[in-house]
């Protein structure tokens, strides 16, 4: 799996155009995944992070390759780790599909289409090396790219388009290179023998193993 493209920090100043806005609020959940309130995103992520709503998205190109990104070193959690295309948090009252589209623009500078949920019930808890906890109900989505990537340097330091079989092998053989949520998601999703993910009848990775 070739991981090559690096974001140029001084190519363009996008600090005012991308990234998650200061003061963004996340949706807090109870153990039944029912919303119970909201909290500031920067305040909620700590050593005892409350359960909250998020999402992950795997972005495909017209050749059926999947985008993987390397988290910027400035990220609070799992800096420098390879992960799925992008993640984010819906704001209170915001539909998840709309949040996926918004976050693609903020983090990757790109429009997406064909947003669909492929694992609505994914939930995980993980602790990074600094003791910060992620504790999320995190539905998994796929989408296809529309336009040219222009990742925000405060979010993404490198990226690559890879075929799904190579990515699956890499995650299986070196899971420590990837984010814990991505490793768990790929164990649940069917990553082989599905049709072209850009096709209208695609089910990749559109079914969770049961």
PDB file of C-alpha atoms in Angstrom:
ATOM      1  CA  UNK A   1       0.000   0.000   0.000  1.00  0.00           C
ATOM      2  CA  UNK A   2       1.593   3.262  -1.116  1.00  0.00           C
ATOM      3  CA  UNK A   3       1.083   6.195   1.224  1.00  0.00           C
ATOM      4  CA  UNK A   4       2.516   9.296  -0.395  1.00  0.00           C
ATOM      5  CA  UNK A   5       0.706  12.619  -0.648  1.00  0.00           C
ATOM      6  CA  UNK A   6       1.762  15.206   1.915  1.00  0.00           C
ATOM      7  CA  UNK A   7      -0.159  18.375   2.728  1.00  0.00           C
ATOM      8  CA  UNK A   8       1.838  21.556   2.142  1.00  0.00           C
ATOM      9  CA  UNK A   9       1.488  23.759   5.194  1.00  0.00           C
ATOM     10  CA  UNK A  10       2.606  26.913   3.381  1.00  0.00           C
ATOM     11  CA  UNK A  11       0.866  26.299   0.062  1.00  0.00           C
ATOM     12  CA  UNK A  12      -2.294  28.088   1.084  1.00  0.00           C
ATOM     13  CA  UNK A  13      -3.570  29.598   4.312  1.00  0.00           C
ATOM     14  CA  UNK A  14      -6.859  27.857   4.992  1.00  0.00           C
ATOM     15  CA  UNK A  15      -7.042  28.425   8.741  1.00  0.00           C
ATOM     16  CA  UNK A  16     -10.131  30.569   8.322  1.00  0.00           C
ATOM     17  CA  UNK A  17     -11.696  28.256   5.762  1.00  0.00           C
ATOM     18  CA  UNK A  18     -11.387  24.754   7.180  1.00  0.00           C
ATOM     19  CA  UNK A  19     -11.214  22.720  10.331  1.00  0.00           C
ATOM     20  CA  UNK A  20     -13.906  22.446  12.933  1.00  0.00           C
ATOM     21  CA  UNK A  21     -15.104  25.809  14.231  1.00  0.00           C
ATOM     22  CA  UNK A  22     -14.183  27.032  17.696  1.00  0.00           C
ATOM     23  CA  UNK A  23     -17.033  26.449  20.109  1.00  0.00           C
ATOM     24  CA  UNK A  24     -18.544  23.559  18.184  1.00  0.00           C
ATOM     25  CA  UNK A  25     -20.927  21.528  20.322  1.00  0.00           C
ATOM     26  CA  UNK A  26     -21.342  17.781  20.259  1.00  0.00           C
ATOM     27  CA  UNK A  27     -24.454  15.752  21.070  1.00  0.00           C
ATOM     28  CA  UNK A  28     -24.273  13.877  24.368  1.00  0.00           C
ATOM     29  CA  UNK A  29     -25.957  10.466  24.592  1.00  0.00           C
ATOM     30  CA  UNK A  30     -27.166   8.094  27.266  1.00  0.00           C
ATOM     31  CA  UNK A  31     -26.389   4.375  27.193  1.00  0.00           C
ATOM     32  CA  UNK A  32     -29.346   3.815  24.866  1.00  0.00           C
ATOM     33  CA  UNK A  33     -27.889   6.301  22.342  1.00  0.00           C
ATOM     34  CA  UNK A  34     -30.647   8.812  23.109  1.00  0.00           C
ATOM     35  CA  UNK A  35     -29.585  12.495  23.044  1.00  0.00           C
ATOM     36  CA  UNK A  36     -29.504  14.044  26.509  1.00  0.00           C
ATOM     37  CA  UNK A  37     -27.834  17.385  25.837  1.00  0.00           C
ATOM     38  CA  UNK A  38     -24.755  18.937  24.299  1.00  0.00           C
ATOM     39  CA  UNK A  39     -21.284  20.065  25.299  1.00  0.00           C
ATOM     40  CA  UNK A  40     -18.350  21.991  23.861  1.00  0.00           C
ATOM     41  CA  UNK A  41     -16.251  19.627  21.741  1.00  0.00           C
ATOM     42  CA  UNK A  42     -12.971  20.816  23.229  1.00  0.00           C
ATOM     43  CA  UNK A  43     -14.282  20.301  26.753  1.00  0.00           C
ATOM     44  CA  UNK A  44     -15.894  16.902  26.254  1.00  0.00           C
ATOM     45  CA  UNK A  45     -12.728  15.098  25.103  1.00  0.00           C
ATOM     46  CA  UNK A  46     -10.673  14.303  28.197  1.00  0.00           C
ATOM     47  CA  UNK A  47      -9.681  11.346  30.381  1.00  0.00           C
ATOM     48  CA  UNK A  48     -13.334  10.608  31.172  1.00  0.00           C
ATOM     49  CA  UNK A  49     -15.042  11.539  27.908  1.00  0.00           C
ATOM     50  CA  UNK A  50     -18.828  11.325  28.020  1.00  0.00           C
ATOM     51  CA  UNK A  51     -20.603   9.197  25.432  1.00  0.00           C
ATOM     52  CA  UNK A  52     -21.432  11.340  22.404  1.00  0.00           C
ATOM     53  CA  UNK A  53     -22.456  11.149  18.758  1.00  0.00           C
ATOM     54  CA  UNK A  54     -19.936  11.122  15.923  1.00  0.00           C
ATOM     55  CA  UNK A  55     -19.501   9.548  12.487  1.00  0.00           C
ATOM     56  CA  UNK A  56     -16.813   8.026  10.284  1.00  0.00           C
ATOM     57  CA  UNK A  57     -16.758   8.180   6.494  1.00  0.00           C
ATOM     58  CA  UNK A  58     -14.901   6.186   3.846  1.00  0.00           C
ATOM     59  CA  UNK A  59     -14.554   8.176   0.644  1.00  0.00           C
ATOM     60  CA  UNK A  60     -14.176   6.479  -2.760  1.00  0.00           C
ATOM     61  CA  UNK A  61     -13.010   7.725  -6.134  1.00  0.00           C
ATOM     62  CA  UNK A  62     -14.394   6.685  -9.515  1.00  0.00           C
ATOM     63  CA  UNK A  63     -11.895   3.805  -9.698  1.00  0.00           C
ATOM     64  CA  UNK A  64     -13.207   2.311  -6.475  1.00  0.00           C
ATOM     65  CA  UNK A  65     -10.155   3.241  -4.421  1.00  0.00           C
ATOM     66  CA  UNK A  66     -10.628   4.311  -0.828  1.00  0.00           C
ATOM     67  CA  UNK A  67      -9.063   7.424   0.680  1.00  0.00           C
ATOM     68  CA  UNK A  68      -6.974   7.027   3.823  1.00  0.00           C
ATOM     69  CA  UNK A  69      -5.621  10.030   5.681  1.00  0.00           C
ATOM     70  CA  UNK A  70      -2.916  10.581   8.263  1.00  0.00           C
ATOM     71  CA  UNK A  71      -4.000  12.706  11.182  1.00  0.00           C
ATOM     72  CA  UNK A  72      -2.061  15.936  11.639  1.00  0.00           C
ATOM     73  CA  UNK A  73       0.474  16.060  14.456  1.00  0.00           C
ATOM     74  CA  UNK A  74      -1.506  18.926  15.990  1.00  0.00           C
ATOM     75  CA  UNK A  75      -4.540  16.689  16.614  1.00  0.00           C
ATOM     76  CA  UNK A  76      -5.383  16.192  20.294  1.00  0.00           C
ATOM     77  CA  UNK A  77      -5.996  12.457  19.903  1.00  0.00           C
ATOM     78  CA  UNK A  78      -4.004   9.938  17.868  1.00  0.00           C
ATOM     79  CA  UNK A  79      -1.742  12.475  16.122  1.00  0.00           C
ATOM     80  CA  UNK A  80       0.187  11.107  13.156  1.00  0.00           C
ATOM     81  CA  UNK A  81      -1.955   7.975  12.896  1.00  0.00           C
ATOM     82  CA  UNK A  82      -3.422   6.718   9.612  1.00  0.00           C
ATOM     83  CA  UNK A  83      -7.198   6.493   9.600  1.00  0.00           C
ATOM     84  CA  UNK A  84     -10.301   6.416   7.423  1.00  0.00           C
ATOM     85  CA  UNK A  85     -11.064   9.279   5.053  1.00  0.00           C
ATOM     86  CA  UNK A  86     -12.518  11.616   7.668  1.00  0.00           C
ATOM     87  CA  UNK A  87     -14.530  11.758  10.870  1.00  0.00           C
ATOM     88  CA  UNK A  88     -16.600  14.359  12.621  1.00  0.00           C
ATOM     89  CA  UNK A  89     -19.442  15.247  14.948  1.00  0.00           C
ATOM     90  CA  UNK A  90     -22.944  16.392  14.018  1.00  0.00           C
ATOM     91  CA  UNK A  91     -24.017  19.588  15.687  1.00  0.00           C
ATOM     92  CA  UNK A  92     -27.210  19.595  17.776  1.00  0.00           C
ATOM     93  CA  UNK A  93     -30.165  19.325  15.393  1.00  0.00           C
ATOM     94  CA  UNK A  94     -27.985  18.562  12.365  1.00  0.00           C
ATOM     95  CA  UNK A  95     -28.716  15.453  10.287  1.00  0.00           C
ATOM     96  CA  UNK A  96     -25.821  13.022  10.135  1.00  0.00           C
ATOM     97  CA  UNK A  97     -25.743  13.025   6.325  1.00  0.00           C
ATOM     98  CA  UNK A  98     -25.528  16.822   6.328  1.00  0.00           C
ATOM     99  CA  UNK A  99     -22.721  16.644   8.879  1.00  0.00           C
ATOM    100  CA  UNK A 100     -20.802  14.244   6.632  1.00  0.00           C
ATOM    101  CA  UNK A 101     -21.083  16.670   3.716  1.00  0.00           C
ATOM    102  CA  UNK A 102     -20.091  19.635   5.887  1.00  0.00           C
ATOM    103  CA  UNK A 103     -17.091  17.873   7.381  1.00  0.00           C
ATOM    104  CA  UNK A 104     -15.827  16.765   3.959  1.00  0.00           C
ATOM    105  CA  UNK A 105     -15.700  20.417   2.960  1.00  0.00           C
ATOM    106  CA  UNK A 106     -14.029  21.503   6.199  1.00  0.00           C
ATOM    107  CA  UNK A 107     -11.400  18.778   6.448  1.00  0.00           C
ATOM    108  CA  UNK A 108     -10.734  17.791   2.841  1.00  0.00           C
ATOM    109  CA  UNK A 109     -11.937  20.821   0.886  1.00  0.00           C
ATOM    110  CA  UNK A 110     -14.137  18.665  -1.307  1.00  0.00           C
ATOM    111  CA  UNK A 111     -17.777  18.004  -2.081  1.00  0.00           C
ATOM    112  CA  UNK A 112     -19.091  14.458  -1.739  1.00  0.00           C
ATOM    113  CA  UNK A 113     -22.109  12.676  -3.147  1.00  0.00           C
ATOM    114  CA  UNK A 114     -23.934   9.419  -2.570  1.00  0.00           C
ATOM    115  CA  UNK A 115     -23.636   9.610   1.210  1.00  0.00           C
ATOM    116  CA  UNK A 116     -25.066   6.470   2.795  1.00  0.00           C
ATOM    117  CA  UNK A 117     -24.803   4.695   6.097  1.00  0.00           C
ATOM    118  CA  UNK A 118     -23.210   1.241   6.094  1.00  0.00           C
ATOM    119  CA  UNK A 119     -22.917   0.524   9.826  1.00  0.00           C
ATOM    120  CA  UNK A 120     -25.466   2.558  11.788  1.00  0.00           C
ATOM    121  CA  UNK A 121     -24.793   0.845  15.110  1.00  0.00           C
ATOM    122  CA  UNK A 122     -21.025   1.147  15.448  1.00  0.00           C
ATOM    123  CA  UNK A 123     -19.855   2.186  18.907  1.00  0.00           C
ATOM    124  CA  UNK A 124     -16.413   2.168  20.464  1.00  0.00           C
ATOM    125  CA  UNK A 125     -14.303   3.410  23.355  1.00  0.00           C
ATOM    126  CA  UNK A 126     -10.539   3.861  23.085  1.00  0.00           C
ATOM    127  CA  UNK A 127      -7.760   5.559  25.041  1.00  0.00           C
ATOM    128  CA  UNK A 128      -4.797   7.161  23.306  1.00  0.00           C
ATOM    129  CA  UNK A 129      -1.203   7.310  24.534  1.00  0.00           C
ATOM    130  CA  UNK A 130      -1.851  10.597  26.311  1.00  0.00           C
ATOM    131  CA  UNK A 131      -4.803   9.207  28.253  1.00  0.00           C
ATOM    132  CA  UNK A 132      -7.474  11.048  26.240  1.00  0.00           C
ATOM    133  CA  UNK A 133     -10.596   8.927  25.761  1.00  0.00           C
ATOM    134  CA  UNK A 134     -12.798   8.608  22.696  1.00  0.00           C
ATOM    135  CA  UNK A 135     -16.250   7.335  23.636  1.00  0.00           C
ATOM    136  CA  UNK A 136     -18.610   7.485  20.690  1.00  0.00           C
ATOM    137  CA  UNK A 137     -21.657   6.125  18.994  1.00  0.00           C
ATOM    138  CA  UNK A 138     -20.163   6.475  15.537  1.00  0.00           C
ATOM    139  CA  UNK A 139     -22.252   5.432  12.505  1.00  0.00           C
ATOM    140  CA  UNK A 140     -20.107   4.572   9.497  1.00  0.00           C
ATOM    141  CA  UNK A 141     -20.793   6.142   6.093  1.00  0.00           C
ATOM    142  CA  UNK A 142     -19.464   5.868   2.564  1.00  0.00           C
ATOM    143  CA  UNK A 143     -19.504   8.514  -0.145  1.00  0.00           C
ATOM    144  CA  UNK A 144     -17.840   9.299  -3.454  1.00  0.00           C
ATOM    145  CA  UNK A 145     -15.628  12.275  -4.188  1.00  0.00           C
ATOM    146  CA  UNK A 146     -16.715  15.163  -6.368  1.00  0.00           C
ATOM    147  CA  UNK A 147     -13.775  17.452  -7.078  1.00  0.00           C
ATOM    148  CA  UNK A 148     -10.113  17.685  -6.133  1.00  0.00           C
ATOM    149  CA  UNK A 149      -8.828  17.134  -2.611  1.00  0.00           C
ATOM    150  CA  UNK A 150      -7.471  20.130  -0.728  1.00  0.00           C
ATOM    151  CA  UNK A 151      -6.974  18.858   2.840  1.00  0.00           C
ATOM    152  CA  UNK A 152      -6.740  21.265   5.744  1.00  0.00           C
ATOM    153  CA  UNK A 153      -3.177  21.031   7.182  1.00  0.00           C
ATOM    154  CA  UNK A 154      -4.411  21.248  10.767  1.00  0.00           C
ATOM    155  CA  UNK A 155      -6.440  18.094  10.159  1.00  0.00           C
ATOM    156  CA  UNK A 156      -4.508  16.000   7.625  1.00  0.00           C
ATOM    157  CA  UNK A 157      -0.739  15.689   7.100  1.00  0.00           C
ATOM    158  CA  UNK A 158      -0.755  12.994   4.394  1.00  0.00           C
ATOM    159  CA  UNK A 159      -3.247  11.055   2.341  1.00  0.00           C
ATOM    160  CA  UNK A 160      -3.414   8.247  -0.204  1.00  0.00           C
ATOM    161  CA  UNK A 161      -5.878   6.510  -2.491  1.00  0.00           C
ATOM    162  CA  UNK A 162      -5.524   2.740  -2.062  1.00  0.00           C
ATOM    163  CA  UNK A 163      -7.359  -0.333  -3.247  1.00  0.00           C
ATOM    164  CA  UNK A 164      -9.508  -1.927  -0.598  1.00  0.00           C
ATOM    165  CA  UNK A 165      -7.758  -5.312  -0.569  1.00  0.00           C
ATOM    166  CA  UNK A 166      -4.348  -3.728   0.037  1.00  0.00           C
ATOM    167  CA  UNK A 167      -5.798  -1.602   2.803  1.00  0.00           C
ATOM    168  CA  UNK A 168      -7.493  -4.597   4.410  1.00  0.00           C
ATOM    169  CA  UNK A 169      -4.197  -6.515   4.420  1.00  0.00           C
ATOM    170  CA  UNK A 170      -2.330  -3.552   5.882  1.00  0.00           C
ATOM    171  CA  UNK A 171      -4.841  -3.124   8.701  1.00  0.00           C
ATOM    172  CA  UNK A 172      -4.748  -6.837   9.501  1.00  0.00           C
ATOM    173  CA  UNK A 173      -0.940  -7.049   9.517  1.00  0.00           C
ATOM    174  CA  UNK A 174      -0.110  -3.721  11.201  1.00  0.00           C
ATOM    175  CA  UNK A 175      -3.170  -2.536  13.144  1.00  0.00           C
ATOM    176  CA  UNK A 176      -1.016  -0.311  15.363  1.00  0.00           C
ATOM    177  CA  UNK A 177      -0.410   2.001  12.379  1.00  0.00           C
ATOM    178  CA  UNK A 178      -4.115   2.827  12.123  1.00  0.00           C
ATOM    179  CA  UNK A 179      -6.688   4.448  14.383  1.00  0.00           C
ATOM    180  CA  UNK A 180      -8.439   2.030  16.742  1.00  0.00           C
ATOM    181  CA  UNK A 181     -11.875   2.915  15.388  1.00  0.00           C
ATOM    182  CA  UNK A 182     -10.806   2.137  11.831  1.00  0.00           C
ATOM    183  CA  UNK A 183      -9.420  -1.250  12.853  1.00  0.00           C
ATOM    184  CA  UNK A 184     -12.680  -2.108  14.613  1.00  0.00           C
ATOM    185  CA  UNK A 185     -14.804  -0.848  11.727  1.00  0.00           C
ATOM    186  CA  UNK A 186     -12.936  -2.893   9.165  1.00  0.00           C
ATOM    187  CA  UNK A 187     -13.461  -6.031  11.222  1.00  0.00           C
ATOM    188  CA  UNK A 188     -17.215  -5.405  11.036  1.00  0.00           C
ATOM    189  CA  UNK A 189     -17.450  -4.379   7.395  1.00  0.00           C
ATOM    190  CA  UNK A 190     -17.182  -6.752   4.458  1.00  0.00           C
ATOM    191  CA  UNK A 191     -14.097  -5.642   2.577  1.00  0.00           C
ATOM    192  CA  UNK A 192     -14.002  -8.168  -0.252  1.00  0.00           C
ATOM    193  CA  UNK A 193     -16.131  -9.662  -3.015  1.00  0.00           C
ATOM    194  CA  UNK A 194     -18.533  -6.742  -3.294  1.00  0.00           C
ATOM    195  CA  UNK A 195     -19.353  -4.784  -6.470  1.00  0.00           C
ATOM    196  CA  UNK A 196     -17.736  -1.513  -7.478  1.00  0.00           C
ATOM    197  CA  UNK A 197     -18.484   0.950  -4.633  1.00  0.00           C
ATOM    198  CA  UNK A 198     -19.139   3.721  -7.142  1.00  0.00           C
ATOM    199  CA  UNK A 199     -21.941   1.771  -8.814  1.00  0.00           C
ATOM    200  CA  UNK A 200     -25.603   2.410  -8.012  1.00  0.00           C
ATOM    201  CA  UNK A 201     -26.173  -1.126  -6.734  1.00  0.00           C
ATOM    202  CA  UNK A 202     -23.022  -1.215  -4.649  1.00  0.00           C
ATOM    203  CA  UNK A 203     -23.013  -2.842  -1.252  1.00  0.00           C
ATOM    204  CA  UNK A 204     -19.356  -2.182  -0.449  1.00  0.00           C
ATOM    205  CA  UNK A 205     -18.807  -1.825   2.350  1.00  0.00           C
ATOM    206  CA  UNK A 206     -22.542  -1.771   2.728  1.00  0.00           C
ATOM    207  CA  UNK A 207     -23.224  -4.703   4.974  1.00  0.00           C
ATOM    208  CA  UNK A 208     -22.027  -5.464   8.449  1.00  0.00           C
ATOM    209  CA  UNK A 209     -21.058  -9.055   9.060  1.00  0.00           C
ATOM    210  CA  UNK A 210     -23.560 -10.854  11.239  1.00  0.00           C
TER     211      UNK A 210
END
